[in-house]
PDB file of C-alpha atoms in Angstrom:
ATOM      1  CA  UNK V   1       1.856 -11.947  88.986  1.00  0.00           C
ATOM      2  CA  UNK V   2       4.477 -10.649  91.389  1.00  0.00           C
ATOM      3  CA  UNK V   3       7.597 -12.030  93.068  1.00  0.00           C
ATOM      4  CA  UNK V   4       8.902 -11.931  96.607  1.00  0.00           C
ATOM      5  CA  UNK V   5      12.496 -10.840  97.197  1.00  0.00           C
ATOM      6  CA  UNK V   6      13.438 -14.501  97.788  1.00  0.00           C
ATOM      7  CA  UNK V   7      11.928 -15.570  94.445  1.00  0.00           C
ATOM      8  CA  UNK V   8      13.642 -12.727  92.574  1.00  0.00           C
ATOM      9  CA  UNK V   9      16.998 -13.646  94.143  1.00  0.00           C
ATOM     10  CA  UNK V  10      16.528 -17.289  93.104  1.00  0.00           C
ATOM     11  CA  UNK V  11      15.581 -16.280  89.534  1.00  0.00           C
ATOM     12  CA  UNK V  12      18.766 -14.149  89.351  1.00  0.00           C
ATOM     13  CA  UNK V  13      20.824 -17.079  90.654  1.00  0.00           C
ATOM     14  CA  UNK V  14      19.307 -19.507  88.138  1.00  0.00           C
ATOM     15  CA  UNK V  15      19.773 -17.011  85.301  1.00  0.00           C
ATOM     16  CA  UNK V  16      23.443 -16.538  86.152  1.00  0.00           C
ATOM     17  CA  UNK V  17      24.211 -20.247  86.120  1.00  0.00           C
ATOM     18  CA  UNK V  18      22.145 -21.286  83.084  1.00  0.00           C
ATOM     19  CA  UNK V  19      24.095 -23.271  80.480  1.00  0.00           C
ATOM     20  CA  UNK V  20      23.014 -20.909  77.703  1.00  0.00           C
ATOM     21  CA  UNK V  21      21.679 -17.376  77.452  1.00  0.00           C
ATOM     22  CA  UNK V  22      18.112 -17.019  78.717  1.00  0.00           C
ATOM     23  CA  UNK V  23      15.666 -14.116  78.838  1.00  0.00           C
ATOM     24  CA  UNK V  24      14.076 -15.239  82.121  1.00  0.00           C
ATOM     25  CA  UNK V  25      11.966 -18.053  83.518  1.00  0.00           C
ATOM     26  CA  UNK V  26       8.740 -19.286  81.924  1.00  0.00           C
ATOM     27  CA  UNK V  27       5.942 -20.133  84.373  1.00  0.00           C
ATOM     28  CA  UNK V  28       2.853 -22.128  83.502  1.00  0.00           C
ATOM     29  CA  UNK V  29       0.538 -24.913  84.532  1.00  0.00           C
ATOM     30  CA  UNK V  30       0.032 -28.405  83.152  1.00  0.00           C
ATOM     31  CA  UNK V  31      -2.575 -31.081  83.605  1.00  0.00           C
ATOM     32  CA  UNK V  32      -1.563 -33.927  85.864  1.00  0.00           C
ATOM     33  CA  UNK V  33      -1.119 -35.088  89.425  1.00  0.00           C
ATOM     34  CA  UNK V  34      -3.754 -36.307  91.811  1.00  0.00           C
ATOM     35  CA  UNK V  35      -5.334 -32.839  92.244  1.00  0.00           C
ATOM     36  CA  UNK V  36      -5.492 -32.095  88.514  1.00  0.00           C
ATOM     37  CA  UNK V  37      -2.810 -29.511  87.708  1.00  0.00           C
ATOM     38  CA  UNK V  38       0.750 -28.610  88.606  1.00  0.00           C
ATOM     39  CA  UNK V  39       2.885 -25.519  88.213  1.00  0.00           C
ATOM     40  CA  UNK V  40       5.772 -25.497  85.739  1.00  0.00           C
ATOM     41  CA  UNK V  41       8.944 -23.406  85.793  1.00  0.00           C
ATOM     42  CA  UNK V  42      11.567 -23.617  83.052  1.00  0.00           C
ATOM     43  CA  UNK V  43      14.282 -21.573  81.407  1.00  0.00           C
ATOM     44  CA  UNK V  44      12.963 -19.228  78.698  1.00  0.00           C
ATOM     45  CA  UNK V  45      15.357 -18.796  75.794  1.00  0.00           C
ATOM     46  CA  UNK V  46      13.031 -16.463  73.898  1.00  0.00           C
ATOM     47  CA  UNK V  47       9.847 -14.461  74.315  1.00  0.00           C
ATOM     48  CA  UNK V  48       6.990 -16.162  72.475  1.00  0.00           C
ATOM     49  CA  UNK V  49       4.360 -14.005  70.732  1.00  0.00           C
ATOM     50  CA  UNK V  50       1.604 -14.515  73.320  1.00  0.00           C
ATOM     51  CA  UNK V  51       3.707 -14.701  76.497  1.00  0.00           C
ATOM     52  CA  UNK V  52       2.717 -12.338  79.274  1.00  0.00           C
ATOM     53  CA  UNK V  53       5.974 -10.632  80.306  1.00  0.00           C
ATOM     54  CA  UNK V  54       6.269  -9.750  83.996  1.00  0.00           C
ATOM     55  CA  UNK V  55       9.247  -7.692  85.153  1.00  0.00           C
ATOM     56  CA  UNK V  56       9.513  -7.437  88.917  1.00  0.00           C
ATOM     57  CA  UNK V  57      12.443  -6.703  91.224  1.00  0.00           C
ATOM     58  CA  UNK V  58      14.906  -6.700  88.324  1.00  0.00           C
ATOM     59  CA  UNK V  59      14.009 -10.115  86.874  1.00  0.00           C
ATOM     60  CA  UNK V  60      11.783 -11.288  84.033  1.00  0.00           C
ATOM     61  CA  UNK V  61       9.098 -13.957  84.260  1.00  0.00           C
ATOM     62  CA  UNK V  62       7.231 -15.088  81.153  1.00  0.00           C
ATOM     63  CA  UNK V  63       3.757 -16.461  81.785  1.00  0.00           C
ATOM     64  CA  UNK V  64       2.582 -19.096  79.327  1.00  0.00           C
ATOM     65  CA  UNK V  65      -0.565 -17.753  77.617  1.00  0.00           C
ATOM     66  CA  UNK V  66      -2.549 -20.903  78.525  1.00  0.00           C
ATOM     67  CA  UNK V  67      -1.834 -20.219  82.215  1.00  0.00           C
ATOM     68  CA  UNK V  68      -2.607 -16.500  82.454  1.00  0.00           C
ATOM     69  CA  UNK V  69      -6.145 -16.843  83.854  1.00  0.00           C
ATOM     70  CA  UNK V  70      -4.963 -19.480  86.341  1.00  0.00           C
ATOM     71  CA  UNK V  71      -2.096 -17.282  87.595  1.00  0.00           C
ATOM     72  CA  UNK V  72      -3.737 -13.834  87.828  1.00  0.00           C
ATOM     73  CA  UNK V  73      -3.022 -12.348  91.252  1.00  0.00           C
ATOM     74  CA  UNK V  74      -0.392 -14.980  92.109  1.00  0.00           C
ATOM     75  CA  UNK V  75       2.674 -14.259  94.232  1.00  0.00           C
ATOM     76  CA  UNK V  76       5.713 -16.401  93.404  1.00  0.00           C
ATOM     77  CA  UNK V  77       7.944 -17.099  96.408  1.00  0.00           C
ATOM     78  CA  UNK V  78      11.003 -19.273  97.035  1.00  0.00           C
ATOM     79  CA  UNK V  79      11.163 -21.328 100.233  1.00  0.00           C
ATOM     80  CA  UNK V  80      13.985 -23.375 101.700  1.00  0.00           C
ATOM     81  CA  UNK V  81      13.481 -25.855 104.534  1.00  0.00           C
ATOM     82  CA  UNK V  82      15.182 -29.046 105.743  1.00  0.00           C
ATOM     83  CA  UNK V  83      13.522 -31.219 103.085  1.00  0.00           C
ATOM     84  CA  UNK V  84      13.220 -28.995 100.018  1.00  0.00           C
ATOM     85  CA  UNK V  85      14.067 -25.778  98.227  1.00  0.00           C
ATOM     86  CA  UNK V  86      11.365 -24.766  95.777  1.00  0.00           C
ATOM     87  CA  UNK V  87       9.279 -22.054  94.210  1.00  0.00           C
ATOM     88  CA  UNK V  88       5.944 -21.694  95.990  1.00  0.00           C
ATOM     89  CA  UNK V  89       2.890 -20.107  94.393  1.00  0.00           C
ATOM     90  CA  UNK V  90       0.509 -18.163  96.638  1.00  0.00           C
ATOM     91  CA  UNK V  91      -2.412 -18.272  94.235  1.00  0.00           C
ATOM     92  CA  UNK V  92      -5.902 -16.858  94.939  1.00  0.00           C
ATOM     93  CA  UNK V  93      -7.242 -19.109  92.135  1.00  0.00           C
ATOM     94  CA  UNK V  94      -6.152 -22.295  93.896  1.00  0.00           C
ATOM     95  CA  UNK V  95      -9.141 -24.165  95.294  1.00  0.00           C
ATOM     96  CA  UNK V  96      -7.351 -27.251  96.620  1.00  0.00           C
ATOM     97  CA  UNK V  97      -4.145 -29.275  96.666  1.00  0.00           C
ATOM     98  CA  UNK V  98      -3.128 -32.889  97.012  1.00  0.00           C
ATOM     99  CA  UNK V  99      -1.640 -34.173 100.246  1.00  0.00           C
ATOM    100  CA  UNK V 100       1.870 -34.525  98.841  1.00  0.00           C
ATOM    101  CA  UNK V 101       1.938 -30.928  97.575  1.00  0.00           C
ATOM    102  CA  UNK V 102       2.825 -31.859  93.989  1.00  0.00           C
ATOM    103  CA  UNK V 103      -0.437 -30.826  92.350  1.00  0.00           C
ATOM    104  CA  UNK V 104      -3.237 -28.302  92.827  1.00  0.00           C
ATOM    105  CA  UNK V 105      -6.803 -27.569  91.829  1.00  0.00           C
ATOM    106  CA  UNK V 106      -7.124 -24.252  90.008  1.00  0.00           C
ATOM    107  CA  UNK V 107     -10.088 -22.248  88.799  1.00  0.00           C
ATOM    108  CA  UNK V 108      -9.567 -19.582  86.121  1.00  0.00           C
ATOM    109  CA  UNK V 109      -9.879 -16.036  87.411  1.00  0.00           C
ATOM    110  CA  UNK V 110     -13.154 -14.340  86.556  1.00  0.00           C
ATOM    111  CA  UNK V 111     -12.690 -11.232  84.484  1.00  0.00           C
ATOM    112  CA  UNK V 112     -14.911  -8.232  85.305  1.00  0.00           C
ATOM    113  CA  UNK V 113     -17.619  -7.562  82.729  1.00  0.00           C
TER     114      UNK V 113
END
């Protein structure tokens, strides 16, 4: 997983204004939505034993172990337009998305044998 400059800047901004000390942001996926899954982003107050730690452009992202195969090769970006400001995931494992953009269809990455 890698971050764009915009995503790294937003992670720094969120880290600086968190109510308590954090080690970074935790990224994952959860079941739900009309397409089947959605991305999650939350403050990470600690590094869990099986987290995948990604350090890129001076910030730390922790990938939930249940999401690693779904997020391999993903670029995390941050986009701002007239209607929204949000993290956007450019994910090669995404096979579809719902019309509203709230959920996605993901296939786990295939590991080489």
